[in-house]
């Protein structure tokens, strides 16, 4: 089924590429693109089979994401984050899953995981939630949201970090997205004012880090025994690798026919500096793909065999994920520096890719120094405690 999704998506790529400029200028992915991706099955690739999903391999999902992002980075980003959330909902209590997909198996979920919400007990076993969350990519295309929150105890002090699942009726979207890159992701703000949240729609972040979740009782497949820190962070990196690959393809295709009008003239393809830039960029992209796919495959092997996932593998996975983002940025920078002044024009594919990969690189999942320091700390034999490993 994953191959069918990939083939269906490839048929959509010319239209997605044609809409890339409009997506960037309008600040959102067109509705027709989202409908096309939904019909292709992209958003159901990691969704539980019990709820109409394909329950597929994350490696296959991220390959699809990269191809979409090569045509339009904003569209790839939205496809990735909306497509990874069904996997996360699969970790929640089955009552929550039924609420999301019971009437519509194509229901989509956005997120904003920063624990900025305030969650207090309501006295009836549930909670009340209030807060404002930023950067909820693709939220206008979703009917539910996964939101980060702090549980507040009787004395008003935070006592736990949680993720809360909230229906569209309980929040409003404020359109504030006006940024340099990934402009088409419509990563707007979500506001919740004193919404009632039943206990089955709340999950502790600690449980996620420990590879536990109430949804595992119903969703017993290995997909739902993978670390959140691996699956979600790759949803942030995969579109950037794809955008870099798309920039590389555009660069090599256009520059084959280009003739320099300065610096002595001659065919651009004969410039050794351009040749080296192409080689270095391709190497960075290949390394990013190979390392991330290797790690995801090894994680899946552990989950399928029900073996404990070693902390060394979890840290290596995060190490290579943030480096993959760095590699994507480096690849686009190499191409952009040698493409000439024409690529500076707003809306040029290389200019857009340059903005998009730099914008995506500042996501918290791409905190390079912190992540590499965790890997190094473990390598020196020290204890590492972080929910994003």
GROMACS .gro file of C-alpha atoms in nm:
model
  389
    1UNK     CA    1   0.000   0.000   0.000
    2UNK     CA    2   0.287   0.240   0.072
    3UNK     CA    3   0.409   0.197  -0.287
    4UNK     CA    4   0.062   0.285  -0.410
    5UNK     CA    5   0.067   0.604  -0.204
    6UNK     CA    6   0.406   0.697  -0.345
    7UNK     CA    7   0.291   0.639  -0.703
    8UNK     CA    8  -0.026   0.841  -0.642
    9UNK     CA    9   0.177   1.126  -0.494
   10UNK     CA   10   0.420   1.127  -0.789
   11UNK     CA   11   0.126   1.189  -1.019
   12UNK     CA   12   0.040   1.496  -0.809
   13UNK     CA   13   0.388   1.649  -0.804
   14UNK     CA   14   0.361   1.860  -1.121
   15UNK     CA   15   0.048   2.031  -0.985
   16UNK     CA   16   0.206   2.078  -0.641
   17UNK     CA   17   0.515   2.235  -0.801
   18UNK     CA   18   0.297   2.460  -1.017
   19UNK     CA   19   0.114   2.581  -0.704
   20UNK     CA   20   0.434   2.635  -0.502
   21UNK     CA   21   0.452   3.006  -0.576
   22UNK     CA   22   0.086   3.058  -0.490
   23UNK     CA   23   0.129   2.857  -0.172
   24UNK     CA   24   0.421   3.078  -0.068
   25UNK     CA   25   0.244   3.405  -0.151
   26UNK     CA   26  -0.096   3.316  -0.003
   27UNK     CA   27   0.051   3.177   0.319
   28UNK     CA   28  -0.133   2.844   0.307
   29UNK     CA   29  -0.142   2.517   0.118
   30UNK     CA   30  -0.436   2.525  -0.126
   31UNK     CA   31  -0.740   2.321  -0.027
   32UNK     CA   32  -0.723   2.125  -0.351
   33UNK     CA   33  -0.370   2.012  -0.268
   34UNK     CA   34  -0.477   1.889   0.075
   35UNK     CA   35  -0.771   1.705  -0.081
   36UNK     CA   36  -0.539   1.544  -0.336
   37UNK     CA   37  -0.294   1.431  -0.068
   38UNK     CA   38  -0.578   1.294   0.144
   39UNK     CA   39  -0.716   1.100  -0.153
   40UNK     CA   40  -0.369   0.958  -0.217
   41UNK     CA   41  -0.360   0.825   0.140
   42UNK     CA   42  -0.071   1.038   0.266
   43UNK     CA   43  -0.237   1.135   0.595
   44UNK     CA   44  -0.333   0.774   0.673
   45UNK     CA   45   0.010   0.616   0.623
   46UNK     CA   46   0.088   0.607   0.998
   47UNK     CA   47  -0.275   0.585   1.115
   48UNK     CA   48  -0.383   0.269   1.302
   49UNK     CA   49  -0.527   0.001   1.080
   50UNK     CA   50  -0.817  -0.040   1.323
   51UNK     CA   51  -0.924   0.313   1.234
   52UNK     CA   52  -0.889   0.296   0.857
   53UNK     CA   53  -0.519   0.371   0.837
   54UNK     CA   54  -0.239   0.197   0.652
   55UNK     CA   55  -0.024   0.151   0.966
   56UNK     CA   56   0.282   0.163   0.746
   57UNK     CA   57   0.657   0.200   0.776
   58UNK     CA   58   0.785   0.546   0.879
   59UNK     CA   59   1.067   0.509   0.626
   60UNK     CA   60   0.808   0.487   0.348
   61UNK     CA   61   0.614   0.781   0.491
   62UNK     CA   62   0.918   1.006   0.503
   63UNK     CA   63   1.014   0.910   0.147
   64UNK     CA   64   0.673   1.035   0.036
   65UNK     CA   65   0.723   1.353   0.240
   66UNK     CA   66   1.062   1.420   0.080
   67UNK     CA   67   0.919   1.390  -0.271
   68UNK     CA   68   0.635   1.630  -0.190
   69UNK     CA   69   0.878   1.877  -0.031
   70UNK     CA   70   1.104   1.862  -0.337
   71UNK     CA   71   0.813   2.011  -0.531
   72UNK     CA   72   0.703   2.253  -0.257
   73UNK     CA   73   0.863   2.269   0.087
   74UNK     CA   74   0.559   2.422   0.259
   75UNK     CA   75   0.333   2.150   0.120
   76UNK     CA   76   0.583   1.882   0.225
   77UNK     CA   77   0.602   2.029   0.575
   78UNK     CA   78   0.224   2.033   0.619
   79UNK     CA   79   0.192   1.682   0.475
   80UNK     CA   80   0.459   1.563   0.717
   81UNK     CA   81   0.324   1.714   1.038
   82UNK     CA   82  -0.041   1.638   0.964
   83UNK     CA   83   0.064   1.290   0.855
   84UNK     CA   84   0.264   1.211   1.168
   85UNK     CA   85  -0.009   1.307   1.415
   86UNK     CA   86  -0.230   1.001   1.349
   87UNK     CA   87   0.064   0.798   1.476
   88UNK     CA   88   0.067   1.000   1.798
   89UNK     CA   89  -0.309   0.976   1.844
   90UNK     CA   90  -0.262   0.601   1.814
   91UNK     CA   91  -0.083   0.614   2.150
   92UNK     CA   92  -0.384   0.768   2.326
   93UNK     CA   93  -0.665   0.582   2.498
   94UNK     CA   94  -0.882   0.405   2.241
   95UNK     CA   95  -1.180   0.619   2.345
   96UNK     CA   96  -0.991   0.924   2.219
   97UNK     CA   97  -0.905   0.748   1.893
   98UNK     CA   98  -1.271   0.662   1.840
   99UNK     CA   99  -1.371   1.022   1.902
  100UNK     CA  100  -1.125   1.138   1.636
  101UNK     CA  101  -1.191   0.875   1.367
  102UNK     CA  102  -1.523   0.716   1.462
  103UNK     CA  103  -1.725   0.921   1.213
  104UNK     CA  104  -1.457   1.018   0.962
  105UNK     CA  105  -1.143   0.814   0.906
  106UNK     CA  106  -0.990   1.106   0.715
  107UNK     CA  107  -1.005   1.341   1.014
  108UNK     CA  108  -0.679   1.539   1.042
  109UNK     CA  109  -0.496   1.663   1.353
  110UNK     CA  110  -0.254   1.954   1.392
  111UNK     CA  111  -0.032   2.025   1.693
  112UNK     CA  112   0.162   2.269   1.904
  113UNK     CA  113   0.357   2.073   2.163
  114UNK     CA  114   0.516   2.352   2.366
  115UNK     CA  115   0.379   2.308   2.722
  116UNK     CA  116   0.231   2.656   2.742
  117UNK     CA  117  -0.123   2.551   2.833
  118UNK     CA  118  -0.257   2.539   3.187
  119UNK     CA  119  -0.441   2.218   3.280
  120UNK     CA  120  -0.626   2.203   3.613
  121UNK     CA  121  -0.849   1.931   3.763
  122UNK     CA  122  -1.223   1.998   3.725
  123UNK     CA  123  -1.329   1.786   4.021
  124UNK     CA  124  -1.506   1.523   3.808
  125UNK     CA  125  -1.200   1.324   3.705
  126UNK     CA  126  -1.130   1.545   3.404
  127UNK     CA  127  -0.951   1.872   3.346
  128UNK     CA  128  -1.000   2.227   3.225
  129UNK     CA  129  -0.757   2.371   2.972
  130UNK     CA  130  -0.665   2.726   2.882
  131UNK     CA  131  -0.379   2.874   2.682
  132UNK     CA  132  -0.241   3.011   2.360
  133UNK     CA  133  -0.019   2.799   2.136
  134UNK     CA  134   0.193   2.919   1.845
  135UNK     CA  135   0.320   2.751   1.530
  136UNK     CA  136   0.040   2.499   1.465
  137UNK     CA  137   0.126   2.411   1.106
  138UNK     CA  138  -0.168   2.329   0.882
  139UNK     CA  139  -0.419   2.387   1.163
  140UNK     CA  140  -0.680   2.525   0.923
  141UNK     CA  141  -0.688   2.185   0.751
  142UNK     CA  142  -0.746   1.997   1.079
  143UNK     CA  143  -1.041   1.926   1.309
  144UNK     CA  144  -0.841   1.833   1.621
  145UNK     CA  145  -0.523   1.957   1.785
  146UNK     CA  146  -0.255   1.800   2.005
  147UNK     CA  147  -0.150   2.069   2.253
  148UNK     CA  148   0.122   2.079   2.517
  149UNK     CA  149   0.026   2.167   2.873
  150UNK     CA  150   0.146   2.188   3.230
  151UNK     CA  151  -0.065   2.013   3.490
  152UNK     CA  152  -0.121   2.248   3.781
  153UNK     CA  153  -0.162   2.111   4.134
  154UNK     CA  154  -0.370   2.232   4.425
  155UNK     CA  155  -0.110   2.492   4.517
  156UNK     CA  156  -0.103   2.632   4.164
  157UNK     CA  157   0.238   2.489   4.083
  158UNK     CA  158   0.324   2.280   3.773
  159UNK     CA  159   0.339   1.911   3.856
  160UNK     CA  160   0.360   1.735   3.516
  161UNK     CA  161   0.412   1.784   3.141
  162UNK     CA  162   0.126   1.659   2.927
  163UNK     CA  163  -0.016   1.643   2.576
  164UNK     CA  164  -0.386   1.714   2.540
  165UNK     CA  165  -0.614   1.622   2.250
  166UNK     CA  166  -0.872   1.894   2.178
  167UNK     CA  167  -1.154   1.908   1.917
  168UNK     CA  168  -1.197   2.202   1.682
  169UNK     CA  169  -1.512   2.316   1.865
  170UNK     CA  170  -1.303   2.389   2.176
  171UNK     CA  171  -1.048   2.624   2.021
  172UNK     CA  172  -1.017   2.909   1.777
  173UNK     CA  173  -0.743   2.988   1.529
  174UNK     CA  174  -0.585   3.331   1.508
  175UNK     CA  175  -0.419   3.401   1.174
  176UNK     CA  176  -0.082   3.553   1.261
  177UNK     CA  177   0.155   3.367   1.024
  178UNK     CA  178   0.371   3.615   0.832
  179UNK     CA  179   0.730   3.492   0.816
  180UNK     CA  180   1.036   3.463   0.594
  181UNK     CA  181   1.031   3.093   0.510
  182UNK     CA  182   0.784   2.805   0.503
  183UNK     CA  183   0.529   3.078   0.445
  184UNK     CA  184   0.272   2.836   0.306
  185UNK     CA  185   0.247   2.627   0.622
  186UNK     CA  186  -0.008   2.864   0.783
  187UNK     CA  187   0.142   2.786   1.123
  188UNK     CA  188  -0.107   3.002   1.309
  189UNK     CA  189  -0.195   3.038   1.677
  190UNK     CA  190  -0.449   2.823   1.863
  191UNK     CA  191  -0.643   2.968   2.157
  192UNK     CA  192  -0.834   2.767   2.417
  193UNK     CA  193  -1.042   2.925   2.692
  194UNK     CA  194  -1.145   2.698   2.979
  195UNK     CA  195  -1.223   2.388   2.772
  196UNK     CA  196  -1.332   2.068   2.945
  197UNK     CA  197  -1.092   1.780   2.867
  198UNK     CA  198  -1.179   1.424   2.978
  199UNK     CA  199  -0.898   1.218   3.126
  200UNK     CA  200  -0.879   0.981   2.827
  201UNK     CA  201  -0.769   1.271   2.605
  202UNK     CA  202  -0.466   1.351   2.821
  203UNK     CA  203  -0.129   1.176   2.797
  204UNK     CA  204   0.184   1.221   3.006
  205UNK     CA  205   0.500   1.310   2.817
  206UNK     CA  206   0.692   1.086   3.056
  207UNK     CA  207   0.495   0.786   2.932
  208UNK     CA  208   0.582   0.876   2.573
  209UNK     CA  209   0.951   0.893   2.658
  210UNK     CA  210   0.923   0.550   2.824
  211UNK     CA  211   0.764   0.408   2.505
  212UNK     CA  212   0.434   0.357   2.683
  213UNK     CA  213   0.086   0.468   2.592
  214UNK     CA  214  -0.267   0.350   2.667
  215UNK     CA  215  -0.327   0.313   2.294
  216UNK     CA  216  -0.080   0.026   2.278
  217UNK     CA  217  -0.345  -0.200   2.431
  218UNK     CA  218  -0.548  -0.165   2.111
  219UNK     CA  219  -0.272  -0.087   1.861
  220UNK     CA  220  -0.034  -0.374   1.924
  221UNK     CA  221   0.183  -0.338   1.614
  222UNK     CA  222   0.550  -0.236   1.632
  223UNK     CA  223   0.477   0.107   1.481
  224UNK     CA  224   0.333   0.219   1.815
  225UNK     CA  225   0.637   0.108   2.015
  226UNK     CA  226   0.870   0.361   1.852
  227UNK     CA  227   1.005   0.666   2.038
  228UNK     CA  228   0.809   0.988   1.994
  229UNK     CA  229   1.141   1.173   1.985
  230UNK     CA  230   1.242   0.979   1.675
  231UNK     CA  231   0.916   0.977   1.482
  232UNK     CA  232   0.811   1.339   1.534
  233UNK     CA  233   1.154   1.496   1.489
  234UNK     CA  234   1.196   1.318   1.156
  235UNK     CA  235   0.866   1.472   1.049
  236UNK     CA  236   1.041   1.807   1.088
  237UNK     CA  237   1.363   1.708   0.912
  238UNK     CA  238   1.229   1.505   0.619
  239UNK     CA  239   1.068   1.805   0.442
  240UNK     CA  240   1.396   1.996   0.466
  241UNK     CA  241   1.591   1.711   0.308
  242UNK     CA  242   1.328   1.698   0.035
  243UNK     CA  243   1.349   2.073  -0.023
  244UNK     CA  244   1.726   2.045  -0.061
  245UNK     CA  245   1.686   1.758  -0.308
  246UNK     CA  246   1.438   1.963  -0.508
  247UNK     CA  247   1.677   2.259  -0.513
  248UNK     CA  248   1.955   2.030  -0.636
  249UNK     CA  249   1.739   1.894  -0.917
  250UNK     CA  250   1.637   2.244  -1.022
  251UNK     CA  251   1.995   2.370  -1.012
  252UNK     CA  252   2.139   2.091  -1.225
  253UNK     CA  253   1.852   2.103  -1.471
  254UNK     CA  254   1.860   2.478  -1.532
  255UNK     CA  255   2.235   2.523  -1.524
  256UNK     CA  256   2.300   2.265  -1.798
  257UNK     CA  257   2.187   2.518  -2.056
  258UNK     CA  258   2.325   2.833  -1.897
  259UNK     CA  259   2.603   3.038  -2.053
  260UNK     CA  260   2.794   3.291  -1.844
  261UNK     CA  261   2.781   3.651  -1.969
  262UNK     CA  262   3.067   3.762  -1.744
  263UNK     CA  263   3.386   3.630  -1.586
  264UNK     CA  264   3.517   3.524  -1.925
  265UNK     CA  265   3.193   3.364  -2.043
  266UNK     CA  266   3.169   2.994  -2.125
  267UNK     CA  267   2.918   2.726  -2.035
  268UNK     CA  268   2.823   2.714  -1.671
  269UNK     CA  269   2.865   2.337  -1.663
  270UNK     CA  270   3.237   2.382  -1.734
  271UNK     CA  271   3.288   2.585  -1.415
  272UNK     CA  272   3.479   2.360  -1.170
  273UNK     CA  273   3.344   2.555  -0.872
  274UNK     CA  274   2.987   2.479  -0.979
  275UNK     CA  275   3.080   2.116  -1.035
  276UNK     CA  276   3.220   2.091  -0.684
  277UNK     CA  277   2.912   2.262  -0.537
  278UNK     CA  278   2.685   2.011  -0.708
  279UNK     CA  279   2.894   1.721  -0.580
  280UNK     CA  280   2.911   1.849  -0.223
  281UNK     CA  281   2.539   1.925  -0.212
  282UNK     CA  282   2.449   1.581  -0.346
  283UNK     CA  283   2.676   1.420  -0.087
  284UNK     CA  284   2.510   1.608   0.199
  285UNK     CA  285   2.163   1.508   0.080
  286UNK     CA  286   2.261   1.143   0.034
  287UNK     CA  287   2.420   1.130   0.379
  288UNK     CA  288   2.109   1.278   0.537
  289UNK     CA  289   1.883   1.021   0.370
  290UNK     CA  290   2.106   0.721   0.436
  291UNK     CA  291   2.163   0.796   0.804
  292UNK     CA  292   1.803   0.877   0.888
  293UNK     CA  293   1.665   0.573   0.705
  294UNK     CA  294   1.923   0.345   0.868
  295UNK     CA  295   1.826   0.461   1.216
  296UNK     CA  296   1.452   0.438   1.158
  297UNK     CA  297   1.496   0.087   1.020
  298UNK     CA  298   1.695  -0.025   1.326
  299UNK     CA  299   1.437   0.126   1.560
  300UNK     CA  300   1.164  -0.063   1.374
  301UNK     CA  301   1.361  -0.388   1.402
  302UNK     CA  302   1.384  -0.349   1.779
  303UNK     CA  303   1.014  -0.270   1.805
  304UNK     CA  304   0.914  -0.565   1.585
  305UNK     CA  305   1.126  -0.804   1.792
  306UNK     CA  306   0.997  -0.645   2.116
  307UNK     CA  307   1.356  -0.578   2.220
  308UNK     CA  308   1.440  -0.280   2.437
  309UNK     CA  309   1.563   0.010   2.227
  310UNK     CA  310   1.915   0.097   2.345
  311UNK     CA  311   1.971   0.452   2.457
  312UNK     CA  312   2.274   0.460   2.225
  313UNK     CA  313   2.045   0.401   1.924
  314UNK     CA  314   1.796   0.661   2.043
  315UNK     CA  315   2.072   0.919   2.085
  316UNK     CA  316   2.233   0.829   1.752
  317UNK     CA  317   1.895   0.868   1.587
  318UNK     CA  318   1.858   1.219   1.726
  319UNK     CA  319   2.222   1.301   1.646
  320UNK     CA  320   2.178   1.207   1.281
  321UNK     CA  321   1.837   1.375   1.258
  322UNK     CA  322   1.966   1.719   1.359
  323UNK     CA  323   2.274   1.670   1.142
  324UNK     CA  324   2.042   1.582   0.852
  325UNK     CA  325   1.882   1.921   0.894
  326UNK     CA  326   2.225   2.084   0.896
  327UNK     CA  327   2.316   1.889   0.584
  328UNK     CA  328   2.003   2.009   0.406
  329UNK     CA  329   2.087   2.369   0.492
  330UNK     CA  330   2.447   2.325   0.380
  331UNK     CA  331   2.339   2.169   0.050
  332UNK     CA  332   2.107   2.457  -0.035
  333UNK     CA  333   2.367   2.713   0.074
  334UNK     CA  334   2.624   2.557  -0.159
  335UNK     CA  335   2.389   2.577  -0.454
  336UNK     CA  336   2.259   2.924  -0.371
  337UNK     CA  337   2.609   3.069  -0.345
  338UNK     CA  338   2.704   2.956  -0.695
  339UNK     CA  339   2.371   3.008  -0.875
  340UNK     CA  340   2.426   3.374  -0.955
  341UNK     CA  341   2.216   3.685  -0.914
  342UNK     CA  342   1.911   3.550  -1.097
  343UNK     CA  343   1.835   3.321  -0.801
  344UNK     CA  344   1.790   3.625  -0.576
  345UNK     CA  345   1.459   3.715  -0.733
  346UNK     CA  346   1.166   3.654  -0.500
  347UNK     CA  347   0.981   3.342  -0.602
  348UNK     CA  348   1.280   3.181  -0.772
  349UNK     CA  349   1.284   2.810  -0.672
  350UNK     CA  350   1.634   2.837  -0.523
  351UNK     CA  351   1.547   3.154  -0.334
  352UNK     CA  352   1.237   2.989  -0.192
  353UNK     CA  353   1.425   2.671  -0.099
  354UNK     CA  354   1.693   2.880   0.074
  355UNK     CA  355   1.429   3.059   0.282
  356UNK     CA  356   1.238   2.739   0.358
  357UNK     CA  357   1.525   2.523   0.481
  358UNK     CA  358   1.663   2.801   0.697
  359UNK     CA  359   1.317   2.860   0.846
  360UNK     CA  360   1.265   2.491   0.920
  361UNK     CA  361   1.608   2.460   1.077
  362UNK     CA  362   1.509   2.681   1.372
  363UNK     CA  363   1.234   2.444   1.490
  364UNK     CA  364   1.300   2.317   1.843
  365UNK     CA  365   1.335   1.963   1.705
  366UNK     CA  366   1.645   2.089   1.527
  367UNK     CA  367   1.827   2.217   1.835
  368UNK     CA  368   2.162   2.094   1.710
  369UNK     CA  369   2.396   2.189   1.992
  370UNK     CA  370   2.170   2.057   2.268
  371UNK     CA  371   2.115   1.730   2.082
  372UNK     CA  372   2.480   1.672   2.000
  373UNK     CA  373   2.574   1.753   2.358
  374UNK     CA  374   2.338   1.477   2.477
  375UNK     CA  375   2.507   1.230   2.245
  376UNK     CA  376   2.850   1.338   2.365
  377UNK     CA  377   2.745   1.324   2.729
  378UNK     CA  378   2.635   0.963   2.688
  379UNK     CA  379   2.952   0.877   2.497
  380UNK     CA  380   3.151   0.994   2.800
  381UNK     CA  381   2.947   0.770   3.029
  382UNK     CA  382   2.732   1.038   3.190
  383UNK     CA  383   2.356   1.006   3.243
  384UNK     CA  384   2.125   1.169   2.988
  385UNK     CA  385   1.771   1.262   3.088
  386UNK     CA  386   1.558   1.428   2.823
  387UNK     CA  387   1.210   1.351   2.687
  388UNK     CA  388   1.330   1.411   2.329
  389UNK     CA  389   1.546   1.098   2.298
   0.00000   0.00000   0.00000
